[in-house]
């Protein structure tokens, strides 16, 4: 089988690439070539910028005889239309990676999402755009069968999942290692965390699968847990007890927290997310997402404890400020102030931390506005 992956070096696309290669498939990866260290041996790189290059330029770079094309990097309808334009007539199946956050209803107790549940979650631009892409595929002839796949929260070696997190994943581990409290919003909300390799096995099982033609599937583990249990397992793996500060979403809205995606909390991680995987199991009988979170997260933690990648001090400081405001006079008991923690930072990092911890930029801005208005009044007077 000949497979084209649009993306191919991300957390889930890399695993789809790996399993495809293990199956003996001929795999081509189309991306900008800026993450060559994540390109697996055996896959052929086609360098191309899907966003910036024209349809004709992209068509020249790829062949016209793929069995399957999997699209990991299309996020809105405009991008989808362009992608279909340059791949039209080149494949027997187009697989679009959507998101399981598209479901619009909130689950009742013990209920699980099924693929026929209504989509169009209206609370986050990401879910709105993904839903529009799904509708467009259903309503238009793209010249080949399509399959929609909806992953939920996935994790692997280079991703540590949590409800309120940053893309610099070592930042979260570092907070725990430094005995800093962890911000959560609804610690008993149910989540479904799927190991990327397990997810990828389900995706590859749908390649040229007759049961996948013009159908949608979510692919997740059957294991569910609360966000509180998730972070406590992470703490246990690094030998630390995690202290949680649970702040309701309505309260978070009142704070200046531009580095926390409140829309994502409302639409996604602030509600229960459980899934019925009967459909993918029927289409791919040997699919088993049986890697437990306790087992899978060990690889992620080992990777980041070894690498010790950068810390997002701006995000870290904003978390401290929000917790500080919420706790008020009791904040000092939670050890959220700089103290010995600052010894790890260089001067630039200290500046970032202090600016976001104490919102000096906001104070300066207000002061400048005040002075500007005062000067205007004086100039009018004279």
Coordinates of C-alpha atoms in Angstrom, one line a residue:
X1 CA 0.0 0.0 0.0
X2 CA 1.2 3.5 -0.8
X3 CA 0.4 6.1 1.8
X4 CA 0.8 9.9 1.9
X5 CA 0.7 11.6 5.3
X6 CA 0.1 15.4 5.3
X7 CA 2.0 16.3 8.5
X8 CA 3.7 13.1 9.6
X9 CA 6.0 14.2 12.4
X10 CA 3.5 15.2 15.2
X11 CA 2.5 13.2 18.2
X12 CA -0.2 11.1 16.5
X13 CA 1.0 11.4 12.9
X14 CA 4.4 10.0 13.7
X15 CA 2.8 6.9 15.3
X16 CA 0.6 6.4 12.2
X17 CA 3.8 6.6 10.2
X18 CA 5.5 4.1 12.4
X19 CA 2.7 1.5 12.2
X20 CA 2.3 2.0 8.5
X21 CA 6.0 1.3 8.0
X22 CA 5.8 -1.8 10.3
X23 CA 2.9 -3.0 8.1
X24 CA 5.3 -2.8 5.1
X25 CA 3.6 0.1 3.5
X26 CA 5.4 2.7 1.3
X27 CA 5.1 5.9 3.3
X28 CA 5.5 9.5 2.1
X29 CA 5.4 12.5 4.4
X30 CA 4.5 15.9 3.1
X31 CA 5.5 18.8 5.3
X32 CA 7.9 21.8 5.5
X33 CA 10.8 19.6 6.6
X34 CA 11.5 21.6 9.7
X35 CA 11.2 18.6 12.1
X36 CA 13.4 16.2 10.2
X37 CA 14.6 14.7 13.5
X38 CA 11.1 13.3 14.0
X39 CA 10.9 11.8 10.5
X40 CA 11.1 8.0 10.9
X41 CA 13.6 6.0 8.9
X42 CA 12.0 4.4 6.0
X43 CA 9.5 7.3 5.3
X44 CA 10.2 9.5 2.3
X45 CA 10.0 13.3 2.9
X46 CA 8.3 15.6 0.4
X47 CA 9.1 19.1 1.4
X48 CA 6.2 21.5 0.8
X49 CA 4.4 24.2 2.6
X50 CA 0.7 23.4 2.4
X51 CA -0.3 26.8 3.7
X52 CA 2.0 29.0 1.6
X53 CA 2.5 27.1 -1.7
X54 CA -0.1 27.2 -4.5
X55 CA -2.2 24.2 -5.5
X56 CA -0.3 23.8 -8.8
X57 CA 3.1 23.9 -6.9
X58 CA 1.9 21.2 -4.5
X59 CA 0.4 19.0 -7.2
X60 CA 3.8 18.9 -8.9
X61 CA 5.5 17.6 -5.8
X62 CA 3.2 14.6 -5.2
X63 CA 2.3 11.7 -7.4
X64 CA -1.2 10.7 -8.4
X65 CA -1.4 7.1 -7.3
X66 CA -1.7 6.9 -3.5
X67 CA -3.9 4.3 -1.9
X68 CA -4.5 6.5 1.2
X69 CA -4.0 10.1 2.0
X70 CA -4.2 11.1 5.7
X71 CA -4.5 14.8 6.6
X72 CA -3.4 15.8 10.1
X73 CA -3.0 19.6 9.6
X74 CA -6.2 20.9 8.2
X75 CA -8.1 23.0 10.8
X76 CA -10.7 25.0 8.9
X77 CA -12.9 25.0 5.8
X78 CA -10.6 27.2 3.7
X79 CA -7.6 24.9 4.4
X80 CA -9.7 21.9 3.6
X81 CA -10.8 23.2 0.2
X82 CA -7.3 23.9 -0.8
X83 CA -6.1 20.4 0.4
X84 CA -8.8 18.7 -1.6
X85 CA -7.9 20.8 -4.7
X86 CA -4.3 19.6 -4.8
X87 CA -5.0 15.9 -3.9
X88 CA -8.2 15.4 -5.9
X89 CA -7.9 12.3 -8.1
X90 CA -4.7 11.1 -6.5
X91 CA -6.0 8.6 -4.0
X92 CA -8.5 5.8 -3.2
X93 CA -9.3 7.2 0.3
X94 CA -8.9 10.6 2.1
X95 CA -8.7 10.4 5.9
X96 CA -9.5 13.7 7.7
X97 CA -8.3 14.0 11.3
X98 CA -11.0 16.0 13.1
X99 CA -11.6 16.0 16.8
X100 CA -13.8 14.3 19.4
X101 CA -14.4 17.8 20.9
X102 CA -16.9 18.5 18.1
X103 CA -19.8 16.8 20.0
X104 CA -22.2 19.5 21.1
X105 CA -24.2 17.9 23.9
X106 CA -22.9 17.6 27.5
X107 CA -23.0 14.0 28.8
X108 CA -25.3 12.9 31.5
X109 CA -24.2 10.4 34.2
X110 CA -22.8 7.1 32.7
X111 CA -23.5 8.3 29.2
X112 CA -20.8 8.0 26.4
X113 CA -20.5 9.8 23.1
X114 CA -21.4 7.8 20.0
X115 CA -20.5 8.9 16.4
X116 CA -24.2 9.7 15.6
X117 CA -24.4 12.3 18.4
X118 CA -24.8 15.9 17.1
X119 CA -21.7 17.9 16.4
X120 CA -21.2 21.7 16.1
X121 CA -19.9 22.4 19.7
X122 CA -20.4 26.2 19.7
X123 CA -18.1 27.1 22.6
X124 CA -14.6 27.2 20.9
X125 CA -13.4 28.3 17.5
X126 CA -11.5 25.0 17.1
X127 CA -14.6 22.9 17.5
X128 CA -16.6 25.2 15.3
X129 CA -14.0 25.0 12.5
X130 CA -13.6 21.2 12.8
X131 CA -17.3 20.8 12.6
X132 CA -17.5 22.9 9.5
X133 CA -14.9 20.8 7.8
X134 CA -16.9 17.6 8.6
X135 CA -20.0 19.1 7.2
X136 CA -18.2 20.2 4.0
X137 CA -16.9 16.7 3.4
X138 CA -20.4 15.3 3.8
X139 CA -21.9 17.8 1.4
X140 CA -19.4 17.8 -1.4
X141 CA -18.0 15.3 -3.9
X142 CA -14.3 15.1 -3.4
X143 CA -13.7 12.5 -6.0
X144 CA -12.8 9.7 -3.5
X145 CA -14.3 8.1 -0.4
X146 CA -13.5 10.0 2.8
X147 CA -13.2 8.9 6.4
X148 CA -13.4 11.3 9.4
X149 CA -11.5 10.4 12.5
X150 CA -12.0 12.1 15.8
X151 CA -9.2 11.7 18.4
X152 CA -9.7 13.0 21.9
X153 CA -6.7 13.8 24.2
X154 CA -3.7 11.7 23.1
X155 CA -0.3 11.5 24.7
X156 CA 3.0 9.9 24.0
X157 CA 6.7 10.4 24.5
X158 CA 6.7 14.1 23.7
X159 CA 3.3 15.1 25.2
X160 CA 2.1 15.1 28.8
X161 CA -1.7 15.6 29.0
X162 CA -3.5 17.7 31.7
X163 CA -6.6 19.9 31.9
X164 CA -4.8 23.2 32.2
X165 CA -1.4 22.9 30.6
X166 CA 1.2 24.5 28.3
X167 CA 2.8 23.2 25.1
X168 CA 6.1 23.4 27.0
X169 CA 5.3 20.2 28.9
X170 CA 8.3 20.2 31.3
X171 CA 6.8 23.3 32.8
X172 CA 4.0 21.2 34.4
X173 CA 6.5 18.6 35.7
X174 CA 8.7 21.4 37.0
X175 CA 5.9 22.9 39.1
X176 CA 5.3 19.5 40.7
X177 CA 9.1 19.0 41.3
X178 CA 9.2 22.5 43.0
X179 CA 6.3 21.8 45.2
X180 CA 4.1 24.4 43.6
X181 CA 0.4 24.0 43.5
X182 CA -1.3 22.9 40.3
X183 CA -4.3 24.7 38.9
X184 CA -7.4 22.7 38.0
X185 CA -11.0 23.6 37.2
X186 CA -13.3 20.8 38.1
X187 CA -11.1 18.1 39.5
X188 CA -13.8 15.4 39.2
X189 CA -14.5 16.0 35.5
X190 CA -14.0 12.8 33.6
X191 CA -11.4 12.5 30.8
X192 CA -10.3 9.9 28.3
X193 CA -6.5 9.8 27.7
X194 CA -5.4 7.7 24.8
X195 CA -1.8 6.5 24.1
X196 CA -0.8 7.7 20.7
X197 CA 0.4 4.3 19.5
X198 CA -3.0 2.8 20.4
X199 CA -4.8 5.5 18.5
X200 CA -2.6 5.1 15.4
X201 CA -3.3 1.4 15.3
X202 CA -7.0 2.2 14.9
X203 CA -6.3 4.7 12.2
X204 CA -4.2 2.3 10.1
X205 CA -6.8 -0.4 10.5
X206 CA -9.2 1.9 8.6
X207 CA -6.9 2.2 5.5
X208 CA -9.0 1.0 2.5
X209 CA -11.5 -0.5 4.9
X210 CA -14.9 -0.8 3.3
X211 CA -16.6 -0.1 6.6
X212 CA -14.8 3.3 6.7
X213 CA -16.1 4.7 3.5
X214 CA -17.8 8.1 4.1
X215 CA -18.0 7.3 7.8
X216 CA -16.9 9.0 11.0
X217 CA -15.1 7.3 13.9
X218 CA -13.8 8.4 17.3
X219 CA -10.8 6.4 18.4
X220 CA -10.0 6.4 22.1
X221 CA -9.2 4.1 25.0
X222 CA -12.0 2.7 27.1
X223 CA -10.2 3.7 30.3
X224 CA -11.6 6.8 31.9
X225 CA -10.5 8.8 34.9
X226 CA -10.8 12.2 36.5
X227 CA -8.3 15.1 35.8
X228 CA -7.4 14.8 39.5
X229 CA -6.4 11.2 39.2
X230 CA -4.5 12.0 36.0
X231 CA -2.2 14.6 37.7
X232 CA -1.8 12.5 40.9
X233 CA -0.6 9.6 38.8
X234 CA 2.0 12.0 37.2
X235 CA 3.1 13.1 40.7
X236 CA 3.4 9.6 41.9
X237 CA 5.7 8.7 39.0
X238 CA 8.1 11.5 40.0
X239 CA 7.8 10.9 43.7
X240 CA 5.9 14.0 44.6
X241 CA 2.5 14.6 46.2
X242 CA 0.5 17.0 44.0
X243 CA -1.4 19.9 45.7
X244 CA -4.4 21.0 43.6
X245 CA -6.1 24.4 43.7
X246 CA -9.6 23.8 42.1
X247 CA -10.9 27.1 40.7
X248 CA -14.3 27.1 39.0
X249 CA -14.4 28.3 35.4
X250 CA -16.7 31.2 36.2
X251 CA -14.2 32.4 38.7
X252 CA -11.3 32.0 36.3
X253 CA -13.1 34.2 33.8
X254 CA -12.8 37.1 36.2
X255 CA -9.0 37.0 36.2
X256 CA -6.6 38.2 33.5
X257 CA -5.5 34.8 32.2
X258 CA -4.7 35.3 28.5
X259 CA -2.3 32.3 28.6
X260 CA -5.1 29.9 29.6
X261 CA -7.6 29.0 27.0
X262 CA -11.0 29.5 28.8
X263 CA -12.9 28.6 25.6
X264 CA -11.1 25.3 25.5
X265 CA -12.0 24.6 29.2
X266 CA -15.7 25.4 28.6
X267 CA -16.0 23.4 25.3
X268 CA -13.7 20.5 26.2
X269 CA -11.7 19.8 29.3
X270 CA -14.2 21.4 31.7
X271 CA -16.9 18.8 30.8
X272 CA -17.0 15.0 31.0
X273 CA -15.6 13.2 28.0
X274 CA -16.3 9.5 27.7
X275 CA -16.6 7.5 24.4
X276 CA -18.3 4.4 23.2
X277 CA -15.8 2.7 20.9
X278 CA -18.1 0.0 19.5
X279 CA -17.9 1.4 15.9
X280 CA -14.1 1.3 15.6
X281 CA -14.0 -2.1 17.2
X282 CA -16.5 -3.4 14.7
X283 CA -14.6 -2.0 11.7
X284 CA -11.1 -3.0 13.1
X285 CA -11.8 -6.2 15.1
X286 CA -8.2 -6.4 16.4
X287 CA -8.2 -2.8 17.7
X288 CA -7.3 -2.6 21.4
X289 CA -6.4 0.6 23.1
X290 CA -5.2 -1.2 26.2
X291 CA -2.2 0.8 27.3
X292 CA -3.1 2.1 30.7
X293 CA -2.3 5.7 31.6
X294 CA 0.0 4.5 34.4
X295 CA 2.0 2.5 31.9
X296 CA 2.0 5.0 29.0
X297 CA 2.8 8.1 30.9
X298 CA 6.0 6.7 32.2
X299 CA 7.6 7.1 28.8
X300 CA 6.5 10.8 28.6
X301 CA 7.9 11.5 32.1
X302 CA 11.2 9.8 31.4
X303 CA 11.6 11.8 28.2
X304 CA 11.1 15.1 29.8
X305 CA 13.0 14.4 33.0
X306 CA 16.0 13.4 30.8
X307 CA 15.6 16.3 28.2
X308 CA 14.6 19.0 30.8
X309 CA 13.3 21.1 27.9
X310 CA 12.5 24.8 28.4
X311 CA 10.1 26.2 31.0
X312 CA 7.4 28.6 30.0
X313 CA 7.9 31.1 32.9
X314 CA 5.2 33.5 31.6
X315 CA 2.6 30.8 31.8
X316 CA 4.0 29.5 35.1
X317 CA 3.9 33.0 36.6
X318 CA 0.3 33.6 35.4
X319 CA -0.7 30.4 37.1
X320 CA 0.9 31.6 40.3
X321 CA -0.9 35.0 40.1
X322 CA -4.3 33.4 39.5
X323 CA -3.8 31.1 42.4
X324 CA -2.5 33.9 44.6
X325 CA -5.6 36.1 43.8
X326 CA -8.0 33.2 44.5
X327 CA -6.4 32.2 47.8
X328 CA -5.9 35.8 49.0
X329 CA -4.2 36.0 52.4
X330 CA -3.6 32.2 52.4
X331 CA -1.5 32.3 49.3
X332 CA 1.8 32.3 51.2
X333 CA 1.0 28.9 52.7
X334 CA 0.9 27.5 49.2
X335 CA 4.5 28.5 48.5
X336 CA 3.7 30.2 45.2
X337 CA 6.2 33.1 45.5
X338 CA 9.6 33.2 43.8
X339 CA 12.0 32.6 46.7
X340 CA 14.5 29.8 45.9
X341 CA 12.6 29.0 42.7
X342 CA 14.0 32.1 41.1
X343 CA 17.6 30.8 41.4
X344 CA 16.9 28.5 38.4
X345 CA 16.1 31.4 36.1
X346 CA 18.3 33.6 34.1
X347 CA 17.7 37.4 34.0
X348 CA 15.3 37.2 31.0
X349 CA 13.3 34.4 32.6
X350 CA 13.1 36.4 35.8
X351 CA 11.8 39.4 34.0
X352 CA 9.2 37.3 32.2
X353 CA 8.1 35.7 35.4
X354 CA 7.9 38.9 37.4
X355 CA 6.0 40.7 34.6
X356 CA 3.3 38.0 34.5
X357 CA 3.3 37.2 38.2
X358 CA 2.7 40.8 39.3
X359 CA 1.1 42.1 36.1
X360 CA 3.6 45.0 35.9
X361 CA 2.8 45.5 32.3
X362 CA -0.8 46.1 33.1
X363 CA 0.1 48.6 35.9
X364 CA 2.5 50.4 33.5
X365 CA -0.2 50.5 30.8
X366 CA -2.8 52.0 33.2
X367 CA -0.2 54.5 34.5
X368 CA 0.6 55.7 30.9
X369 CA -3.1 56.0 30.1
X370 CA -3.7 58.1 33.2
X371 CA -0.7 60.4 32.4
X372 CA -1.9 60.7 28.8
X373 CA -5.4 61.8 29.9
X374 CA -4.0 64.2 32.4
X375 CA -1.7 65.8 29.8
X376 CA -4.7 66.2 27.5
X377 CA -6.6 68.0 30.2
X378 CA -3.7 70.4 31.0
X379 CA -3.2 71.2 27.3
X380 CA -6.9 72.0 26.9
X381 CA -6.8 74.2 30.0
X382 CA -4.0 76.4 28.6

